[in-house]
Backbone as JSON, one array per atom type, in Angstrom:
{
  "sequence": "MITSFKTIAGIILLGGMLSLTACNSGKPDAADTGGAAAQASELPASAQPEGSPAPAAGTEPAEAGGAAATAAQGGTGAAATPQELSKQLKELLQLAKQGKVPGVEYAAHSGLIDDVEAAWGEPDTKESAGKGIYSTYAGKHVVIGFNKGSQIFDVRSSASDLQKLTLKQIEEVLGKPDATSVNGSDDIYIYQAGKQYQLKFIIPDSTGTVDHISVFSEQDSFNNMAG",
  "N": [[98.43, -102.05, 189.6], [99.99, -100.3, 188.11], [98.07, -99.26, 186.47], [96.46, -97.9, 188.29], [98.25, -95.94, 189.17], [98.62, -94.44, 186.83], [96.1, -93.48, 186.57], [95.83, -91.83, 188.79], [97.84, -89.96, 188.25], [96.83, -88.81, 185.97], [94.57, -87.55, 186.98], [95.75, -85.6, 188.62], [97.13, -84.08, 186.71], [95.0, -83.11, 185.18], [93.72, -81.6, 187.08], [95.63, -79.58, 187.47], [95.61, -78.33, 185.01], [93.01, -77.31, 184.95], [93.23, -75.44, 186.98], [95.05, -73.58, 185.92], [93.55, -72.63, 183.82], [91.51, -71.29, 185.19], [92.94, -69.19, 186.34], [93.83, -67.75, 184.12], [91.43, -66.96, 183.04], [90.65, -64.81, 184.62], [92.21, -62.56, 184.03], [91.49, -61.13, 181.54], [89.13, -59.89, 182.46], [90.07, -57.99, 184.25], [91.47, -56.28, 182.51], [89.39, -55.35, 180.91], [87.93, -53.93, 182.79], [89.67, -51.85, 183.4], [89.72, -50.49, 180.93], [87.09, -49.58, 180.74], [87.05, -47.81, 182.87], [88.85, -45.9, 181.94], [87.42, -44.85, 179.74], [85.25, -43.7, 181.04], [86.48, -41.59, 182.38], [86.96, -39.85, 180.3], [84.57, -38.74, 179.45], [83.53, -36.09, 180.28], [85.18, -34.36, 178.76], [84.58, -35.13, 176.16], [82.04, -34.18, 175.92], [82.17, -31.43, 175.63], [82.35, -30.25, 172.93], [79.65, -29.93, 172.21], [78.77, -27.56, 173.31], [79.49, -23.95, 173.28], [82.75, -23.24, 172.16], [85.34, -22.82, 174.49], [87.0, -19.72, 175.06], [90.39, -18.99, 174.18], [92.94, -18.67, 176.61], [93.38, -15.43, 177.84], [92.38, -14.16, 175.58], [90.0, -12.55, 175.63], [90.64, -10.27, 177.36], [92.67, -9.11, 175.73], [91.3, -8.42, 173.39], [89.43, -6.61, 174.39], [91.1, -4.59, 175.29], [92.2, -3.77, 172.85], [89.94, -2.71, 171.56], [89.35, -0.56, 173.21], [91.61, 0.98, 172.86], [91.37, 1.62, 170.18], [89.02, 3.16, 170.21], [89.89, 5.3, 171.72], [91.78, 6.44, 170.05], [90.37, 7.04, 167.71], [88.13, 8.5, 168.4], [85.19, 10.61, 168.27], [85.51, 13.0, 169.54], [88.1, 13.82, 169.29], [90.64, 16.23, 168.77], [91.22, 18.08, 165.77], [94.13, 17.66, 163.74], [96.87, 19.89, 162.88], [97.44, 19.44, 160.16], [95.05, 18.34, 159.22], [93.3, 20.47, 159.67], [94.4, 22.39, 157.96], [93.96, 21.15, 155.48], [91.15, 21.05, 155.48], [90.4, 23.81, 155.5], [91.58, 24.78, 153.15], [90.16, 23.31, 151.29], [87.63, 24.39, 151.71], [87.99, 26.95, 150.64], [88.53, 26.32, 147.96], [86.11, 25.1, 147.19], [84.47, 27.3, 147.54], [85.23, 28.88, 145.41], [83.79, 27.73, 143.47], [81.32, 28.41, 144.09], [80.2, 26.95, 146.15], [79.43, 25.19, 149.27], [80.66, 22.73, 151.66], [79.2, 19.52, 151.17], [76.91, 20.3, 149.86], [75.31, 20.39, 146.82], [74.28, 22.43, 145.35], [74.95, 25.54, 143.92], [75.91, 28.95, 144.49], [75.12, 31.61, 142.22], [75.03, 29.89, 139.9], [73.02, 28.11, 140.54], [69.51, 27.25, 141.11], [66.76, 28.01, 143.2], [64.48, 26.56, 142.77], [65.33, 24.03, 141.95], [66.49, 23.12, 144.29], [64.27, 22.96, 146.03], [62.81, 21.04, 144.68], [64.33, 18.79, 145.12], [64.83, 18.72, 147.91], [62.46, 19.42, 149.1], [59.93, 21.54, 150.65], [61.21, 24.35, 152.47], [62.06, 24.7, 156.01], [61.66, 27.25, 157.0], [60.91, 30.33, 155.31], [61.92, 33.47, 154.42], [62.08, 37.01, 153.87], [65.06, 38.86, 153.63], [67.44, 41.37, 153.83], [68.67, 41.75, 150.64], [67.29, 39.71, 149.44], [65.57, 36.53, 149.49], [65.43, 34.05, 151.98], [65.8, 30.63, 152.48], [65.48, 28.18, 154.92], [66.89, 25.13, 155.79], [66.77, 23.27, 158.28], [67.41, 20.66, 159.16], [69.5, 19.96, 157.51], [71.38, 21.79, 158.13], [71.66, 24.07, 156.6], [71.29, 27.16, 154.89], [69.77, 28.92, 152.29], [70.08, 31.62, 150.16], [68.23, 33.52, 147.8], [67.35, 35.35, 144.81], [64.65, 37.36, 143.37], [64.32, 36.22, 140.95], [64.69, 33.57, 141.36], [67.31, 32.76, 141.4], [70.13, 31.51, 143.02], [72.12, 33.21, 145.37], [73.48, 33.09, 147.73], [74.93, 30.75, 149.82], [74.78, 29.07, 152.78], [76.34, 27.39, 155.53], [76.11, 25.62, 158.57], [77.43, 23.44, 159.59], [78.6, 21.02, 161.98], [81.38, 20.49, 162.11], [82.48, 22.78, 161.07], [81.93, 24.63, 162.99], [83.81, 24.4, 164.92], [86.0, 25.84, 164.27], [88.4, 28.46, 164.72], [89.27, 31.99, 164.57], [92.03, 32.32, 164.62], [92.99, 29.83, 163.73], [91.95, 29.85, 161.15], [93.27, 32.08, 159.97], [95.91, 31.19, 160.09], [96.04, 29.4, 158.02], [94.73, 30.5, 155.74], [95.58, 33.07, 155.76], [95.45, 36.66, 156.44], [92.16, 38.11, 156.43], [90.51, 39.44, 153.49], [88.71, 41.41, 153.88], [86.71, 42.83, 156.53], [83.75, 42.87, 158.55], [81.0, 43.95, 160.64], [78.15, 42.64, 162.2], [75.83, 43.35, 164.3], [76.51, 41.54, 167.14], [78.19, 39.88, 165.85], [81.21, 39.07, 164.24], [82.49, 39.36, 160.98], [84.47, 37.74, 158.69], [86.04, 38.07, 155.68], [86.94, 36.44, 152.72], [88.2, 36.68, 149.49], [87.1, 34.69, 146.88], [88.12, 33.93, 144.09], [86.88, 35.88, 141.24], [84.15, 35.95, 141.36], [83.02, 35.15, 143.83], [82.63, 35.39, 147.45], [84.05, 34.14, 150.4], [82.83, 33.78, 153.54], [83.36, 33.94, 157.04], [81.52, 33.71, 159.87], [81.67, 34.82, 163.05], [80.56, 34.82, 166.25], [80.86, 37.13, 169.01], [80.37, 35.98, 171.45], [81.14, 33.32, 171.44], [83.56, 32.91, 170.04], [84.18, 31.1, 168.12], [83.45, 29.75, 164.84], [80.17, 30.39, 163.69], [78.67, 30.03, 161.35], [79.4, 29.51, 157.85], [79.53, 31.4, 154.78], [78.98, 31.4, 151.33], [79.07, 33.72, 148.96], [77.58, 35.5, 146.3], [77.8, 38.53, 145.23], [76.9, 40.09, 143.04], [74.66, 38.76, 142.2], [72.85, 39.13, 144.15], [70.82, 40.84, 143.75], [68.17, 41.19, 141.37], [68.15, 42.1, 138.14], [66.09, 41.84, 136.38], [63.85, 41.79, 137.84], [62.39, 44.11, 138.3]],
  "CA": [[99.13, -100.95, 190.25], [100.39, -99.37, 187.06], [96.86, -98.58, 186.01], [96.06, -96.95, 189.34], [99.2, -94.81, 189.15], [98.32, -93.6, 185.66], [94.82, -92.77, 186.82], [96.11, -90.75, 189.77], [98.64, -88.93, 187.54], [95.91, -88.1, 185.05], [93.71, -86.66, 187.78], [96.59, -84.47, 189.05], [97.4, -83.27, 185.52], [93.75, -82.43, 184.84], [93.49, -80.55, 188.1], [96.55, -78.47, 187.19], [95.14, -77.61, 183.82], [91.83, -76.55, 185.34], [93.7, -74.31, 187.8], [95.62, -72.59, 185.02], [92.45, -72.02, 183.06], [90.81, -70.35, 186.09], [93.79, -67.99, 186.52], [93.85, -66.96, 182.88], [90.11, -66.38, 182.78], [90.49, -63.59, 185.42], [93.0, -61.46, 183.48], [90.73, -60.28, 180.63], [88.18, -59.09, 183.22], [90.79, -56.85, 184.81], [91.76, -55.36, 181.41], [88.14, -54.72, 180.51], [87.56, -52.97, 183.83], [90.53, -50.68, 183.23], [89.27, -49.77, 179.74], [85.84, -48.89, 181.07], [87.39, -46.67, 183.74], [89.46, -44.87, 181.11], [86.37, -44.23, 178.96], [84.44, -42.88, 181.95], [87.22, -40.37, 182.7], [87.0, -39.0, 179.13], [83.24, -38.27, 179.11], [83.35, -34.63, 180.35], [85.86, -33.71, 177.65], [83.89, -35.42, 174.91], [80.78, -33.45, 175.9], [82.4, -30.01, 175.42], [82.03, -29.75, 171.59], [78.24, -29.6, 172.05], [78.58, -26.17, 173.7], [80.4, -22.99, 172.64], [84.15, -23.47, 172.53], [85.87, -21.88, 175.46], [88.03, -18.87, 174.47], [91.77, -19.22, 174.6], [93.31, -17.83, 177.75], [93.91, -14.1, 177.52], [91.8, -13.6, 174.36], [89.04, -11.5, 175.91], [91.3, -9.02, 177.76], [93.41, -8.51, 174.62], [90.34, -7.8, 172.49], [88.86, -5.44, 175.05], [92.11, -3.54, 175.28], [92.31, -3.26, 171.49], [88.78, -1.88, 171.26], [89.48, 0.68, 173.97], [92.65, 1.79, 172.23], [90.82, 2.14, 168.93], [88.08, 4.22, 170.53], [90.63, 6.47, 172.18], [92.5, 7.05, 168.95], [89.5, 7.5, 166.64], [86.9, 9.06, 168.95], [84.69, 11.79, 167.57], [85.88, 14.2, 170.26], [89.51, 14.11, 169.11], [90.9, 17.51, 168.09], [91.83, 17.95, 164.44], [95.54, 17.99, 163.67], [97.14, 21.02, 161.98], [97.35, 19.0, 158.77], [93.63, 18.19, 158.91], [92.73, 21.82, 159.61], [94.88, 23.01, 156.73], [93.24, 20.53, 154.36], [89.75, 21.47, 155.55], [90.24, 25.22, 155.12], [91.91, 24.92, 151.73], [89.03, 22.76, 150.53], [86.56, 25.38, 151.8], [88.27, 28.02, 149.69], [88.38, 25.78, 146.61], [84.68, 24.96, 146.95], [83.9, 28.65, 147.42], [85.5, 29.36, 144.05], [82.76, 27.13, 142.62], [80.04, 28.86, 144.63], [79.64, 25.88, 146.97], [79.89, 24.84, 150.62], [80.75, 21.27, 151.75], [78.02, 18.7, 151.32], [75.76, 20.88, 149.15], [75.62, 20.42, 145.39], [73.7, 23.63, 144.72], [75.94, 26.61, 144.0], [75.54, 30.34, 144.23], [75.28, 32.12, 140.86], [74.59, 28.95, 138.86], [71.92, 27.27, 141.0], [68.18, 27.81, 141.26], [66.05, 27.52, 144.38], [63.49, 25.59, 142.3], [65.98, 22.72, 141.96], [66.67, 22.75, 145.69], [62.97, 22.56, 146.56], [62.41, 19.79, 144.03], [65.09, 17.69, 145.72], [64.77, 18.75, 149.37], [61.13, 19.75, 149.58], [59.75, 22.89, 151.16], [62.11, 24.64, 153.59], [61.44, 24.87, 157.33], [61.2, 28.64, 157.0], [61.28, 31.13, 154.14], [61.68, 34.85, 154.81], [62.85, 38.06, 153.2], [66.13, 39.44, 154.44], [68.39, 42.1, 153.0], [68.35, 41.92, 149.23], [66.69, 38.52, 148.85], [64.74, 35.63, 150.27], [66.28, 32.99, 152.54], [65.15, 29.37, 152.85], [66.25, 27.46, 155.93], [66.73, 23.68, 155.91], [67.42, 23.06, 159.58], [67.97, 19.31, 159.26], [70.73, 19.89, 156.72], [72.24, 22.87, 158.61], [71.91, 24.88, 155.41], [70.39, 28.26, 154.55], [70.04, 29.32, 150.91], [69.5, 32.9, 149.77], [67.98, 33.62, 146.36], [66.7, 36.6, 144.4], [63.28, 37.21, 142.89], [64.35, 35.39, 139.75], [64.97, 32.21, 141.84], [68.75, 32.48, 141.3], [70.81, 31.44, 144.31], [73.28, 34.08, 145.49], [74.13, 32.9, 149.03], [74.79, 29.4, 150.39], [75.37, 29.09, 154.13], [76.39, 26.11, 156.22], [76.48, 25.63, 159.99], [77.82, 22.06, 159.94], [79.28, 20.98, 163.28], [82.84, 20.54, 161.99], [82.85, 24.17, 160.81], [81.72, 25.42, 164.21], [84.98, 24.23, 165.79], [87.09, 26.67, 163.76], [88.64, 29.77, 165.32], [89.9, 32.95, 163.65], [93.47, 32.04, 164.59], [93.21, 28.68, 162.84], [91.63, 30.28, 159.78], [94.33, 32.96, 159.48], [97.15, 30.43, 159.94], [96.0, 28.69, 156.74], [94.28, 31.36, 154.64], [96.13, 34.41, 155.9], [94.54, 37.69, 156.9], [91.01, 38.27, 155.52], [90.54, 40.57, 152.56], [87.84, 42.46, 154.43], [85.96, 42.45, 157.72], [82.58, 43.69, 158.84], [80.34, 43.61, 161.9], [76.69, 42.6, 162.17], [75.45, 43.16, 165.7], [77.61, 40.98, 167.94], [78.93, 38.94, 165.01], [82.31, 39.55, 163.39], [82.48, 38.67, 159.7], [85.79, 37.76, 158.06], [85.72, 37.84, 154.27], [88.04, 36.07, 151.82], [87.79, 36.66, 148.09], [87.28, 33.37, 146.26], [87.98, 34.25, 142.67], [86.22, 37.15, 140.95], [82.7, 35.86, 141.51], [82.48, 34.8, 145.14], [83.28, 35.69, 148.72], [83.91, 33.14, 151.46], [82.7, 34.53, 154.79], [83.31, 33.23, 158.3], [80.77, 34.52, 160.82], [82.12, 34.41, 164.38], [79.97, 35.62, 167.32], [81.74, 37.48, 170.12], [80.07, 35.16, 172.63], [81.75, 31.98, 171.36], [84.92, 32.94, 169.52], [84.31, 30.09, 167.07], [82.56, 29.98, 163.7], [78.75, 30.0, 163.77], [78.4, 29.47, 160.03], [80.12, 30.11, 156.74], [78.68, 31.84, 153.68], [79.57, 31.62, 150.02], [78.2, 34.83, 148.55], [77.78, 36.13, 144.99], [77.18, 39.84, 145.44], [76.23, 40.61, 141.85], [73.39, 38.07, 142.03], [72.0, 39.38, 145.31], [69.65, 41.54, 143.25], [67.78, 40.65, 140.06], [67.87, 43.24, 137.27], [64.86, 41.58, 135.63], [62.73, 41.7, 138.77], [61.6, 45.34, 138.17]],
  "C": [[99.51, -99.9, 189.22], [99.2, -98.58, 186.59], [96.41, -97.55, 187.01], [96.98, -95.74, 189.34], [98.91, -93.87, 188.0], [97.05, -92.8, 185.88], [95.04, -91.6, 187.75], [96.87, -89.61, 189.08], [97.76, -88.13, 186.62], [95.03, -87.13, 185.79], [94.48, -85.41, 188.2], [96.83, -83.51, 187.89], [96.16, -82.47, 185.13], [93.45, -81.31, 185.81], [94.38, -79.34, 187.85], [96.09, -77.63, 186.01], [93.94, -76.75, 184.13], [92.23, -75.31, 186.15], [94.27, -73.2, 186.94], [94.55, -71.86, 184.23], [91.72, -70.99, 183.89], [91.62, -69.08, 186.27], [93.75, -67.11, 185.29], [92.53, -66.27, 182.62], [89.9, -65.1, 183.57], [91.18, -62.4, 184.82], [92.23, -60.6, 182.51], [89.73, -59.4, 181.37], [88.84, -57.85, 183.76], [91.07, -55.83, 183.72], [90.52, -54.63, 180.99], [87.74, -53.65, 181.5], [88.37, -51.7, 183.7], [90.1, -49.86, 182.05], [88.01, -49.0, 180.02], [86.11, -47.67, 181.92], [87.99, -45.54, 182.92], [88.41, -44.13, 180.3], [85.53, -43.31, 179.83], [85.14, -41.56, 182.25], [87.23, -39.39, 181.53], [85.64, -38.36, 178.82], [83.07, -36.76, 179.22], [84.0, -33.92, 179.18], [85.11, -33.93, 176.35], [82.58, -34.66, 174.81], [80.96, -31.99, 175.53], [82.08, -29.52, 174.0], [80.57, -29.38, 171.39], [77.95, -28.16, 172.43], [79.51, -25.26, 172.92], [81.82, -23.26, 173.07], [84.62, -22.42, 173.52], [86.96, -21.05, 174.81], [89.4, -19.22, 175.0], [92.11, -18.26, 175.72], [93.9, -16.52, 177.28], [93.28, -13.46, 176.3], [90.91, -12.41, 174.66], [89.72, -10.21, 176.39], [92.03, -8.33, 176.61], [92.46, -7.79, 173.68], [89.74, -6.55, 173.1], [89.84, -4.29, 175.04], [92.26, -2.93, 173.9], [91.16, -2.34, 171.14], [88.88, -0.54, 171.97], [90.52, 1.59, 173.33], [92.15, 2.4, 170.94], [89.88, 3.29, 169.19], [88.81, 5.48, 170.96], [91.32, 7.19, 171.03], [91.56, 7.67, 167.93], [88.2, 8.1, 167.13], [86.51, 10.35, 168.27], [85.12, 13.08, 168.26], [87.33, 14.6, 170.06], [89.69, 15.41, 168.32], [91.57, 17.25, 166.75], [93.3, 18.34, 164.5], [95.73, 19.22, 162.78], [97.02, 20.65, 160.51], [95.88, 18.88, 158.34], [92.95, 19.55, 158.79], [93.14, 22.52, 158.32], [94.13, 22.47, 155.52], [91.8, 21.0, 154.32], [89.56, 22.89, 155.04], [90.58, 25.46, 153.65], [90.79, 24.38, 150.84], [87.84, 23.71, 150.57], [86.75, 26.48, 150.76], [88.1, 27.53, 148.25], [86.91, 25.59, 146.24], [84.02, 26.32, 146.76], [84.13, 29.23, 146.04], [84.53, 28.77, 143.03], [81.36, 27.55, 143.09], [79.41, 27.9, 145.62], [80.2, 25.85, 148.39], [79.92, 23.32, 150.7], [79.39, 20.6, 151.9], [76.78, 19.21, 150.61], [76.11, 21.01, 147.68], [75.14, 21.68, 144.69], [74.61, 24.83, 144.99], [75.29, 27.98, 143.84], [75.87, 30.69, 142.78], [74.72, 31.17, 139.81], [73.37, 28.12, 139.26], [70.61, 28.02, 141.11], [67.49, 27.2, 142.47], [65.01, 26.48, 144.0], [64.07, 24.16, 142.33], [66.17, 22.21, 143.38], [65.35, 22.23, 146.26], [62.47, 21.27, 145.93], [63.1, 18.59, 144.67], [64.88, 17.6, 147.23], [63.37, 19.01, 149.93], [61.06, 21.19, 150.06], [60.67, 23.14, 152.36], [61.33, 24.74, 154.91], [60.9, 26.28, 157.48], [61.65, 29.31, 155.71], [60.93, 32.58, 154.47], [62.57, 35.81, 154.02], [63.88, 38.61, 154.15], [67.12, 40.12, 153.51], [67.88, 42.25, 151.59], [67.64, 40.71, 148.61], [65.78, 37.78, 149.79], [65.62, 34.47, 150.73], [65.42, 31.8, 152.97], [66.05, 28.6, 153.8], [65.87, 25.99, 155.93], [67.5, 23.25, 157.16], [68.08, 21.69, 159.68], [69.27, 19.12, 158.51], [71.75, 20.94, 157.17], [72.63, 23.81, 157.47], [70.85, 25.97, 155.28], [70.78, 28.74, 153.15], [69.31, 30.63, 150.61], [69.36, 32.97, 148.26], [67.24, 34.92, 146.05], [65.32, 36.32, 143.84], [63.19, 36.42, 141.59], [64.71, 33.94, 140.06], [66.44, 31.82, 141.76], [69.38, 32.53, 142.7], [72.01, 32.4, 144.31], [74.04, 33.89, 146.81], [73.85, 31.48, 149.51], [75.53, 29.38, 151.72], [75.32, 27.7, 154.75], [76.82, 26.31, 157.67], [76.8, 24.21, 160.45], [78.72, 22.06, 161.17], [80.8, 21.07, 163.17], [83.33, 21.97, 161.71], [82.8, 25.0, 162.09], [82.83, 25.23, 165.24], [86.12, 25.18, 165.42], [87.17, 28.01, 164.51], [89.3, 30.68, 164.29], [91.4, 32.67, 163.52], [93.77, 30.89, 163.64], [92.98, 29.06, 161.38], [92.78, 31.11, 159.19], [95.64, 32.23, 159.3], [97.21, 29.73, 158.59], [95.71, 29.64, 155.57], [94.86, 32.76, 154.68], [95.08, 35.4, 156.42], [93.37, 37.84, 155.92], [91.18, 39.49, 154.63], [89.69, 41.73, 153.06], [87.18, 41.91, 155.69], [84.75, 43.35, 157.86], [81.96, 43.2, 160.14], [78.83, 43.65, 161.68], [76.21, 42.3, 163.58], [76.63, 42.69, 166.51], [78.42, 39.95, 167.16], [80.03, 39.65, 164.23], [82.35, 38.7, 162.13], [83.83, 38.86, 159.02], [85.63, 37.25, 156.63], [86.98, 37.55, 153.46], [87.49, 36.04, 150.4], [88.11, 35.3, 147.49], [87.08, 33.52, 144.76], [87.25, 35.57, 142.49], [84.74, 37.14, 141.34], [82.22, 35.79, 142.96], [83.31, 35.35, 146.3], [83.01, 34.53, 149.68], [83.92, 33.89, 152.79], [82.65, 33.57, 155.98], [82.63, 34.14, 159.32], [81.06, 33.99, 162.22], [81.47, 35.32, 165.44], [80.99, 35.94, 168.41], [81.57, 36.52, 171.3], [80.76, 33.81, 172.61], [83.2, 31.99, 170.92], [85.2, 31.87, 168.48], [83.25, 30.35, 165.99], [81.12, 29.54, 164.02], [78.32, 29.38, 162.45], [79.33, 30.13, 159.01], [79.11, 30.49, 155.66], [79.51, 31.94, 152.42], [78.6, 32.52, 149.27], [78.59, 35.37, 147.19], [77.05, 37.47, 145.02], [76.38, 40.32, 144.23], [74.87, 39.96, 141.6], [72.43, 38.32, 143.19], [70.82, 40.29, 144.98], [69.37, 41.04, 141.84], [67.38, 41.82, 139.17], [66.57, 43.07, 136.5], [63.63, 41.62, 136.53], [61.85, 42.95, 138.72], [61.36, 46.01, 139.49]]
}
């Protein structure tokens, strides 16, 4: 009887142990399933680095607004300020005292047309006018007058920034001209630039703004050696 009881107790104990083992074996499966689900939910995010990073919210509108503001402030159509006009006109007069116009290294009185042609090539046109010969370089907005000895006596510029100037603006900075003259429908306003040169502003009646400027050396407009 004792042996039978021990046998029955052993069977019950073994059955209990087997039951506990079955319960514990199910728990890791549940944890693994949860981990797999978590990894699956992260896949779309992990794929994003392969493409271009998405911009931060609000970045594009801010940049577009900044570009528009910059264009509005620095656009080529903006009118020059009084300070800019004053600086421009004073520089014109200072250059004229050297026989020059802006952007041209060749000066009246001291320059030779031979040097111009060596650097710039043949002019678009070359014709006699007044007391000399005039070479036109249309692409540079420059006309150069020279005498029969090849000495430059007139340098003209029709650069676009000069063609915005009015007589009122000129007189506000440089004062009243030293002399005036008329050539057809063009009014010419003349400022003495030292003893050697004249700075001329040529303003057509039809526009009221400068057509071109001229830095002129009158004494060189004829050549005493030409005969």
